Amino acid sequence: MAPNSKLNAKRKAQRESTKQPGKPRAERRPNEDSKAQYIPIELQQLLLNIFRNSFAEHLSSDFAPLLQEVKGHLYNRDFATAFGKNEYLEVYAARWSPSRALGYLDLLWELRDHLEFVSENSGADGEEENGRKSYKVVCLGGGAGAEVVALGGLQKLLSTLDPQEEGDDEKKKKKPRRMEISAVDIADWNVVVENLAQHLTTTPVLSKYASAAAKAANVPFANPEDISITFHQHDVLQASTPAINSQLAEASLVTLLFTLNELYTTSLPLTQKFLLHVTSVLQSGALLLVVDSPGSYSSVTLNGAEKKYPMQWLLDHTLLNQASSNKNERGKEEIASWEKITEDDSRWFRLDDRLQYPIELENMRMQMHLPRGGYGATLWMSQAALTATRSFYNIITQAEQRLMQEHHPSLPKGAIRRLL
């Protein structure tokens, strides 16, 4: 070693000896810097297999041309055509619903304590009562099947969960409730929902060369006694019907997953009216799960000038502000208030690289809001939101006549303002 190198090494050693001892690093726990893997990879693959088997005919053929037709109609916002044929619906579900189903399941599993999918075991000696109270879910805009499959996966997880893993004696006394799922959509998605429901609740078809062990282990993904799935074709922005009202009135959970902003785009006033209607119909304690793209905006146009409002603000404005003012206004029928349970402005779901599916799927990013309906709920709104509310009402007042004439000529004067 060169003399000057020896000198430098000596000086470095002296500096090290005079340094103050640094703070010890905290022990790093597994998954401390990343979200823990909630859903077993094997279960995620089974859910993808349900989509693969349900739409095997399309996935095994030349998928791309038909998909491009659907994409073209969606790009032109020609939804009547995009969702007008069964083959279009099946291609749409095969392409976009699988990744969404896994993302929804990941979210539902994280929210399971808020959603209360389990019920107390009140039978004698720890045995369950003969009848379980059903957990009713209404999936608005859920015709493409992602919500249906996600809820089926959730039921499977809850039914196979080892109570010892929970580490809570109270939780050991609880069992999953029977799930009743109603998918509601404006297009006729019945063929898609029925197909997915069948593959969820019936024994998969095995190869004739399957081993005896494989045949013995071949069981339905979900027990038909634990889950029921139905589809209802209905335009939620039109006048309410007894059928949809009864569905909402009995629901423990209503979902609007990548649906609310599309409703706002179709008609902001009618969507606000619809949300107030949901508020008035839901039972106290029911939950509303809203998921949409982060940064979603809806706009009101006045004299060629467009004013944009964040979807999140419009939702809060209706549920946390307008419903409360209606409740307190003399002569108005009492409407339940809402409390915000949890929300996330931006969350990611990333697919595991080990998952297999005939076509490429993408990760998904979403915003999430979970309010609970009920009388006397805690309401709050920031000063900025209150200022935006006043601005919003000023614009709606000025635009009322134009909106009525151009989009809703059958509505009486003042109806647009009352909808909001």
Short mmCIF file of C-alpha atoms in Angstrom, two decimals:
data_model
loop_
_atom_site.label_atom_id
_atom_site.label_comp_id
_atom_site.label_asym_id
_atom_site.label_seq_id
_atom_site.Cartn_x
_atom_site.Cartn_y
_atom_site.Cartn_z
CA MET A 1 0.00 0.00 0.00
CA ALA A 2 1.34 3.50 -0.81
CA PRO A 3 2.46 5.72 2.15
CA ASN A 4 -0.27 8.28 1.58
CA SER A 5 -2.85 5.45 1.48
CA LYS A 6 -1.66 4.24 4.90
CA LEU A 7 -1.97 7.77 6.27
CA ASN A 8 -5.51 8.14 4.91
CA ALA A 9 -6.50 4.81 6.41
CA LYS A 10 -5.15 5.87 9.81
CA ARG A 11 -7.06 9.17 9.72
CA LYS A 12 -10.26 7.35 8.72
CA ALA A 13 -9.89 4.99 11.68
CA GLN A 14 -9.47 7.95 14.05
CA ARG A 15 -12.61 9.63 12.68
CA GLU A 16 -14.62 6.44 13.09
CA SER A 17 -13.53 6.10 16.72
CA THR A 18 -14.76 9.61 17.60
CA LYS A 19 -18.18 9.27 15.91
CA GLN A 20 -21.27 9.28 18.09
CA PRO A 21 -23.05 5.95 17.95
CA GLY A 22 -26.00 6.16 15.55
CA LYS A 23 -29.55 5.32 16.50
CA PRO A 24 -30.29 1.63 16.10
CA ARG A 25 -32.47 0.86 13.09
CA ALA A 26 -35.92 -0.42 13.81
CA GLU A 27 -36.37 -4.06 13.00
CA ARG A 28 -38.12 -4.32 9.66
CA ARG A 29 -41.17 -6.49 9.75
CA PRO A 30 -42.28 -8.58 6.80
CA ASN A 31 -44.40 -6.57 4.35
CA GLU A 32 -43.88 -3.43 6.42
CA ASP A 33 -43.17 -1.34 3.32
CA SER A 34 -45.72 -3.02 1.10
CA LYS A 35 -49.27 -4.21 1.53
CA ALA A 36 -49.54 -7.76 2.77
CA GLN A 37 -50.84 -10.36 0.36
CA TYR A 38 -54.38 -10.85 1.58
CA ILE A 39 -55.70 -13.23 -1.07
CA PRO A 40 -53.99 -16.59 -1.69
CA ILE A 41 -52.62 -16.88 -5.21
CA GLU A 42 -54.39 -20.23 -5.63
CA LEU A 43 -57.79 -18.65 -5.00
CA GLN A 44 -57.06 -15.79 -7.38
CA GLN A 45 -56.20 -18.32 -10.08
CA LEU A 46 -59.44 -20.21 -9.45
CA LEU A 47 -61.39 -17.00 -10.01
CA LEU A 48 -59.57 -16.37 -13.29
CA ASN A 49 -60.37 -19.96 -14.26
CA ILE A 50 -64.06 -19.21 -13.75
CA PHE A 51 -63.86 -16.43 -16.34
CA ARG A 52 -61.74 -18.58 -18.65
CA ASN A 53 -64.20 -21.48 -18.50
CA SER A 54 -67.26 -19.23 -18.74
CA PHE A 55 -66.06 -17.60 -21.96
CA ALA A 56 -63.88 -20.38 -23.35
CA GLU A 57 -65.49 -20.22 -26.78
CA HIS A 58 -64.52 -16.58 -27.30
CA LEU A 59 -61.10 -16.84 -25.65
CA SER A 60 -60.11 -19.85 -27.75
CA SER A 61 -61.16 -18.24 -31.04
CA ASP A 62 -59.92 -15.09 -32.77
CA PHE A 63 -60.67 -12.75 -29.89
CA ALA A 64 -59.08 -9.54 -31.19
CA PRO A 65 -61.47 -8.51 -34.02
CA LEU A 66 -64.57 -8.77 -31.87
CA LEU A 67 -62.83 -6.95 -29.04
CA GLN A 68 -61.87 -4.13 -31.41
CA GLU A 69 -65.51 -3.76 -32.43
CA VAL A 70 -66.52 -3.39 -28.79
CA LYS A 71 -63.70 -0.91 -28.12
CA GLY A 72 -64.77 1.18 -31.10
CA HIS A 73 -68.35 1.46 -29.87
CA LEU A 74 -67.16 2.30 -26.34
CA TYR A 75 -64.81 4.98 -27.68
CA ASN A 76 -67.72 6.57 -29.54
CA ARG A 77 -69.85 6.24 -26.39
CA ASP A 78 -72.33 4.18 -28.38
CA PHE A 79 -73.24 2.04 -25.39
CA ALA A 80 -76.49 0.81 -26.90
CA THR A 81 -74.50 -0.92 -29.64
CA ALA A 82 -71.53 -1.93 -27.46
CA PHE A 83 -73.85 -3.75 -25.07
CA GLY A 84 -76.51 -4.69 -27.58
CA LYS A 85 -75.38 -8.22 -28.50
CA ASN A 86 -74.63 -11.21 -26.29
CA GLU A 87 -71.29 -11.83 -28.00
CA TYR A 88 -70.25 -8.23 -27.29
CA LEU A 89 -71.26 -8.62 -23.64
CA GLU A 90 -69.32 -11.86 -23.29
CA VAL A 91 -66.21 -10.41 -24.92
CA TYR A 92 -66.41 -7.34 -22.66
CA ALA A 93 -66.75 -9.53 -19.55
CA ALA A 94 -63.93 -11.84 -20.64
CA ARG A 95 -61.61 -8.88 -21.25
CA TRP A 96 -62.23 -6.42 -18.42
CA SER A 97 -64.02 -8.24 -15.61
CA PRO A 98 -61.30 -10.72 -14.48
CA SER A 99 -58.78 -8.14 -13.24
CA ARG A 100 -61.57 -6.05 -11.74
CA ALA A 101 -62.93 -9.08 -9.90
CA LEU A 102 -59.55 -9.67 -8.27
CA GLY A 103 -59.19 -5.98 -7.43
CA TYR A 104 -62.68 -5.86 -5.92
CA LEU A 105 -62.00 -9.00 -3.87
CA ASP A 106 -58.80 -7.46 -2.53
CA LEU A 107 -60.77 -4.36 -1.49
CA LEU A 108 -63.71 -6.28 0.01
CA TRP A 109 -61.37 -8.45 2.03
CA GLU A 110 -59.65 -5.37 3.41
CA LEU A 111 -63.05 -3.85 4.30
CA ARG A 112 -64.56 -7.05 5.72
CA ASP A 113 -64.75 -5.80 9.31
CA HIS A 114 -66.71 -2.71 8.18
CA LEU A 115 -69.00 -4.73 5.91
CA GLU A 116 -69.94 -7.28 8.60
CA PHE A 117 -70.28 -10.33 6.38
CA VAL A 118 -70.24 -12.65 9.39
CA SER A 119 -72.99 -13.21 11.94
CA GLU A 120 -73.05 -14.28 15.55
CA ASN A 121 -73.30 -18.01 16.18
CA SER A 122 -76.16 -18.09 18.66
CA GLY A 123 -76.92 -21.82 18.57
CA ALA A 124 -76.61 -24.06 21.62
CA ASP A 125 -73.18 -25.43 22.48
CA GLY A 126 -71.57 -23.41 19.75
CA GLU A 127 -73.75 -24.86 17.00
CA GLU A 128 -75.25 -22.53 14.45
CA GLU A 129 -78.94 -21.85 14.33
CA ASN A 130 -80.84 -23.65 11.56
CA GLY A 131 -81.47 -20.40 9.69
CA ARG A 132 -78.79 -17.84 8.88
CA LYS A 133 -79.66 -14.25 8.24
CA SER A 134 -78.78 -13.47 4.63
CA TYR A 135 -76.42 -10.68 3.65
CA LYS A 136 -78.00 -8.96 0.65
CA VAL A 137 -75.83 -7.12 -1.85
CA VAL A 138 -77.17 -5.01 -4.72
CA CYS A 139 -74.55 -4.38 -7.42
CA LEU A 140 -75.69 -1.37 -9.46
CA GLY A 141 -74.00 -1.46 -12.85
CA GLY A 142 -72.78 -4.97 -12.02
CA GLY A 143 -73.92 -6.77 -15.15
CA ALA A 144 -70.40 -7.54 -16.41
CA GLY A 145 -69.92 -9.96 -13.53
CA ALA A 146 -66.80 -8.66 -11.79
CA GLU A 147 -68.73 -7.91 -8.59
CA VAL A 148 -70.48 -11.29 -8.70
CA VAL A 149 -67.24 -13.25 -8.97
CA ALA A 150 -65.49 -11.08 -6.36
CA LEU A 151 -68.30 -11.68 -3.86
CA GLY A 152 -68.17 -15.40 -4.63
CA GLY A 153 -64.46 -15.32 -3.87
CA LEU A 154 -65.10 -13.43 -0.66
CA GLN A 155 -67.67 -16.01 0.45
CA LYS A 156 -65.12 -18.74 -0.24
CA LEU A 157 -62.47 -16.95 1.81
CA LEU A 158 -64.81 -16.37 4.72
CA SER A 159 -66.03 -19.97 4.74
CA THR A 160 -62.51 -21.42 4.71
CA LEU A 161 -60.96 -18.98 7.19
CA ASP A 162 -59.45 -20.70 10.21
CA PRO A 163 -60.92 -19.01 13.32
CA GLN A 164 -57.63 -19.63 15.15
CA GLU A 165 -55.93 -17.24 12.74
CA GLU A 166 -58.15 -14.41 13.90
CA GLY A 167 -56.88 -14.70 17.48
CA ASP A 168 -60.12 -13.30 18.87
CA ASP A 169 -62.52 -15.41 20.92
CA GLU A 170 -65.45 -13.27 19.80
CA LYS A 171 -64.63 -13.78 16.13
CA LYS A 172 -64.48 -17.53 16.68
CA LYS A 173 -68.20 -17.43 17.49
CA LYS A 174 -69.08 -15.89 14.13
CA LYS A 175 -69.82 -17.55 10.80
CA PRO A 176 -70.24 -16.17 7.27
CA ARG A 177 -73.76 -15.16 6.40
CA ARG A 178 -75.50 -16.54 3.34
CA MET A 179 -74.96 -14.06 0.53
CA GLU A 180 -77.76 -12.95 -1.81
CA ILE A 181 -76.37 -11.00 -4.77
CA SER A 182 -78.51 -8.94 -7.14
CA ALA A 183 -76.75 -7.52 -10.18
CA VAL A 184 -78.59 -4.56 -11.74
CA ASP A 185 -77.75 -3.02 -15.11
CA ILE A 186 -79.37 -1.09 -17.95
CA ALA A 187 -78.23 -3.64 -20.59
CA ASP A 188 -79.38 -7.25 -20.63
CA TRP A 189 -76.38 -8.97 -19.05
CA ASN A 190 -78.40 -11.99 -17.99
CA VAL A 191 -76.43 -14.41 -20.19
CA VAL A 192 -73.14 -13.27 -18.61
CA VAL A 193 -74.35 -13.32 -15.00
CA GLU A 194 -76.02 -16.72 -15.38
CA ASN A 195 -72.90 -18.18 -16.98
CA LEU A 196 -70.59 -16.93 -14.24
CA ALA A 197 -73.03 -17.97 -11.50
CA GLN A 198 -73.19 -21.47 -12.95
CA HIS A 199 -69.42 -21.82 -13.00
CA LEU A 200 -69.21 -20.49 -9.44
CA THR A 201 -71.73 -22.91 -7.97
CA THR A 202 -71.48 -26.12 -10.04
CA THR A 203 -68.82 -28.81 -10.23
CA PRO A 204 -66.23 -28.05 -12.93
CA VAL A 205 -66.06 -30.36 -15.93
CA LEU A 206 -62.91 -32.48 -15.79
CA SER A 207 -61.04 -34.21 -18.56
CA LYS A 208 -61.96 -37.85 -19.07
CA TYR A 209 -58.31 -38.59 -18.30
CA ALA A 210 -58.48 -36.93 -14.86
CA SER A 211 -57.14 -39.04 -12.02
CA ALA A 212 -59.34 -40.59 -9.37
CA ALA A 213 -57.89 -38.18 -6.81
CA ALA A 214 -58.75 -35.19 -9.00
CA LYS A 215 -62.29 -36.45 -9.47
CA ALA A 216 -62.70 -36.99 -5.73
CA ALA A 217 -61.49 -33.45 -5.00
CA ASN A 218 -63.65 -31.87 -7.70
CA VAL A 219 -66.24 -29.69 -5.95
CA PRO A 220 -67.99 -26.40 -6.78
CA PHE A 221 -66.01 -23.24 -6.05
CA ALA A 222 -68.89 -21.92 -3.91
CA ASN A 223 -71.53 -23.89 -2.05
CA PRO A 224 -74.92 -23.10 -3.66
CA GLU A 225 -76.41 -23.04 -0.17
CA ASP A 226 -74.09 -20.18 0.78
CA ILE A 227 -74.71 -17.88 -2.19
CA SER A 228 -77.49 -16.95 -4.63
CA ILE A 229 -77.07 -14.75 -7.71
CA THR A 230 -79.75 -13.01 -9.77
CA PHE A 231 -79.77 -10.38 -12.50
CA HIS A 232 -82.27 -7.53 -12.97
CA GLN A 233 -82.35 -5.28 -16.03
CA HIS A 234 -83.19 -1.75 -14.93
CA ASP A 235 -82.22 1.83 -15.74
CA VAL A 236 -81.56 3.34 -12.32
CA LEU A 237 -81.85 6.91 -13.67
CA GLN A 238 -85.46 6.36 -14.67
CA ALA A 239 -88.45 6.41 -12.34
CA SER A 240 -88.12 3.91 -9.50
CA THR A 241 -90.08 0.68 -9.64
CA PRO A 242 -91.33 -1.53 -6.80
CA ALA A 243 -88.91 -4.26 -7.89
CA ILE A 244 -85.75 -2.18 -7.56
CA ASN A 245 -87.06 -0.44 -4.45
CA SER A 246 -87.57 -3.76 -2.69
CA GLN A 247 -84.05 -4.82 -3.66
CA LEU A 248 -82.54 -1.64 -2.22
CA ALA A 249 -84.71 -1.65 0.89
CA GLU A 250 -83.43 -5.07 1.95
CA ALA A 251 -79.78 -4.52 1.03
CA SER A 252 -76.99 -4.57 3.58
CA LEU A 253 -74.56 -3.35 0.92
CA VAL A 254 -75.08 -1.44 -2.34
CA THR A 255 -72.15 -1.15 -4.74
CA LEU A 256 -71.43 1.39 -7.48
CA LEU A 257 -68.15 0.10 -8.89
CA PHE A 258 -66.86 2.11 -11.85
CA THR A 259 -70.47 3.15 -12.42
CA LEU A 260 -71.16 6.44 -10.62
CA ASN A 261 -69.08 8.67 -12.87
CA GLU A 262 -70.73 7.15 -15.95
CA LEU A 263 -74.11 7.99 -14.42
CA TYR A 264 -72.94 11.57 -13.81
CA THR A 265 -71.77 11.78 -17.42
CA THR A 266 -75.17 10.58 -18.63
CA SER A 267 -77.13 13.05 -16.49
CA LEU A 268 -75.81 14.89 -13.48
CA PRO A 269 -79.27 16.00 -12.22
CA LEU A 270 -80.82 12.56 -12.57
CA THR A 271 -77.85 10.96 -10.84
CA GLN A 272 -78.19 13.34 -7.89
CA LYS A 273 -81.88 12.51 -7.75
CA PHE A 274 -81.09 8.80 -7.86
CA LEU A 275 -78.62 9.05 -4.96
CA LEU A 276 -81.20 10.87 -2.85
CA HIS A 277 -83.71 8.16 -3.72
CA VAL A 278 -81.24 5.48 -2.60
CA THR A 279 -80.74 7.45 0.61
CA SER A 280 -84.48 7.43 1.31
CA VAL A 281 -84.96 3.72 0.51
CA LEU A 282 -82.00 2.04 2.21
CA GLN A 283 -82.41 0.61 5.69
CA SER A 284 -80.56 2.27 8.53
CA GLY A 285 -77.01 0.96 8.76
CA ALA A 286 -76.77 -0.09 5.11
CA LEU A 287 -73.48 0.62 3.35
CA LEU A 288 -72.76 2.18 -0.03
CA LEU A 289 -69.46 1.19 -1.63
CA VAL A 290 -68.37 3.53 -4.43
CA VAL A 291 -65.30 2.76 -6.55
CA ASP A 292 -64.20 4.72 -9.59
CA SER A 293 -61.17 6.02 -11.43
CA PRO A 294 -59.07 8.49 -9.40
CA GLY A 295 -59.58 12.08 -10.43
CA SER A 296 -62.95 11.46 -12.10
CA TYR A 297 -64.77 14.68 -12.97
CA SER A 298 -68.26 15.56 -14.15
CA SER A 299 -69.21 18.87 -15.70
CA VAL A 300 -72.06 21.33 -16.10
CA THR A 301 -72.00 23.52 -19.23
CA LEU A 302 -73.40 27.06 -19.21
CA ASN A 303 -73.31 29.28 -22.32
CA GLY A 304 -70.51 27.19 -23.78
CA ALA A 305 -68.39 27.42 -20.60
CA GLU A 306 -67.77 24.14 -18.82
CA LYS A 307 -67.45 23.85 -15.04
CA LYS A 308 -65.99 20.60 -13.74
CA TYR A 309 -66.64 19.04 -10.35
CA PRO A 310 -64.76 16.09 -8.86
CA MET A 311 -66.91 12.99 -8.58
CA GLN A 312 -65.89 12.68 -4.93
CA TRP A 313 -67.16 16.19 -4.20
CA LEU A 314 -70.47 15.54 -5.99
CA LEU A 315 -70.94 12.36 -3.96
CA ASP A 316 -70.17 14.11 -0.67
CA HIS A 317 -72.36 17.03 -1.66
CA THR A 318 -75.35 14.77 -2.20
CA LEU A 319 -74.96 12.34 0.69
CA LEU A 320 -73.36 14.48 3.37
CA ASN A 321 -74.96 17.83 2.58
CA GLN A 322 -78.08 17.63 0.43
CA ALA A 323 -79.61 14.64 2.23
CA SER A 324 -79.10 16.44 5.54
CA SER A 325 -80.70 19.67 4.31
CA ASN A 326 -83.68 17.73 2.98
CA LYS A 327 -84.01 16.01 6.33
CA ASN A 328 -84.13 19.29 8.21
CA GLU A 329 -86.27 21.24 5.77
CA ARG A 330 -89.85 21.73 6.90
CA GLY A 331 -92.36 19.79 4.86
CA LYS A 332 -89.77 17.37 3.52
CA GLU A 333 -90.04 13.66 4.16
CA GLU A 334 -87.32 12.63 6.59
CA ILE A 335 -84.31 11.16 4.81
CA ALA A 336 -81.55 9.24 6.51
CA SER A 337 -78.20 10.95 6.91
CA TRP A 338 -74.87 9.38 6.05
CA GLU A 339 -71.58 8.97 7.86
CA LYS A 340 -68.31 8.40 6.09
CA ILE A 341 -66.72 5.16 7.29
CA THR A 342 -63.55 5.14 5.20
CA GLU A 343 -62.21 6.34 1.88
CA ASP A 344 -59.08 6.21 -0.25
CA ASP A 345 -58.40 8.78 -2.98
CA SER A 346 -56.03 6.47 -4.83
CA ARG A 347 -55.20 2.81 -4.32
CA TRP A 348 -53.58 0.25 -6.58
CA PHE A 349 -54.28 -3.40 -7.17
CA ARG A 350 -51.43 -5.17 -8.90
CA LEU A 351 -51.78 -8.60 -10.44
CA ASP A 352 -49.40 -11.33 -9.36
CA ASP A 353 -47.04 -12.29 -12.20
CA ARG A 354 -47.74 -15.97 -11.53
CA LEU A 355 -51.40 -15.68 -12.52
CA GLN A 356 -52.36 -17.19 -15.87
CA TYR A 357 -55.11 -16.10 -18.26
CA PRO A 358 -55.48 -16.49 -22.05
CA ILE A 359 -55.16 -12.74 -22.68
CA GLU A 360 -53.13 -10.03 -20.99
CA LEU A 361 -54.73 -8.31 -18.00
CA GLU A 362 -53.78 -4.99 -16.39
CA ASN A 363 -53.30 -3.64 -12.91
CA MET A 364 -55.98 -1.25 -11.72
CA ARG A 365 -56.04 2.02 -9.81
CA MET A 366 -59.14 3.30 -8.05
CA GLN A 367 -60.65 5.71 -5.57
CA MET A 368 -62.90 4.22 -2.92
CA HIS A 369 -65.62 5.65 -0.65
CA LEU A 370 -67.65 3.78 1.96
CA PRO A 371 -70.45 5.75 3.68
CA ARG A 372 -73.07 4.22 5.98
CA GLY A 373 -76.68 5.32 5.95
CA GLY A 374 -78.66 5.87 9.13
CA TYR A 375 -80.51 8.43 11.19
CA GLY A 376 -78.40 10.78 13.25
CA ALA A 377 -75.19 10.03 11.38
CA THR A 378 -72.27 12.40 11.83
CA LEU A 379 -72.05 14.91 8.99
CA TRP A 380 -69.18 17.17 8.07
CA MET A 381 -68.09 19.33 5.18
CA SER A 382 -65.03 21.51 4.88
CA GLN A 383 -65.20 25.26 4.29
CA ALA A 384 -63.84 24.71 0.78
CA ALA A 385 -66.62 22.23 0.09
CA LEU A 386 -69.22 24.66 1.40
CA THR A 387 -67.88 27.38 -0.90
CA ALA A 388 -67.97 24.97 -3.82
CA THR A 389 -71.55 24.06 -2.90
CA ARG A 390 -72.66 27.70 -3.19
CA SER A 391 -70.87 28.02 -6.55
CA PHE A 392 -72.44 24.81 -7.74
CA TYR A 393 -75.94 25.98 -6.89
CA ASN A 394 -75.36 29.32 -8.64
CA ILE A 395 -74.37 27.52 -11.83
CA ILE A 396 -77.29 25.10 -11.63
CA THR A 397 -79.73 27.97 -11.09
CA GLN A 398 -78.46 29.75 -14.22
CA ALA A 399 -78.33 26.55 -16.28
CA GLU A 400 -81.68 25.20 -15.13
CA GLN A 401 -83.79 26.40 -18.01
CA ARG A 402 -81.27 25.37 -20.65
CA LEU A 403 -80.86 21.89 -19.17
CA MET A 404 -84.61 21.47 -18.95
CA GLN A 405 -85.14 22.47 -22.57
CA GLU A 406 -82.25 20.52 -24.08
CA HIS A 407 -82.19 17.35 -22.01
CA HIS A 408 -85.38 17.05 -19.98
CA PRO A 409 -88.17 18.95 -21.78
CA SER A 410 -90.86 16.93 -20.02
CA LEU A 411 -89.82 18.12 -16.55
CA PRO A 412 -91.83 20.99 -15.00
CA LYS A 413 -90.20 24.33 -14.32
CA GLY A 414 -87.91 24.17 -11.28
CA ALA A 415 -87.52 20.40 -11.45
CA ILE A 416 -83.80 20.46 -12.18
CA ARG A 417 -83.13 22.50 -9.05
CA ARG A 418 -85.27 20.17 -6.94
CA LEU A 419 -83.34 17.16 -8.24
CA LEU A 420 -80.19 18.66 -6.80
#
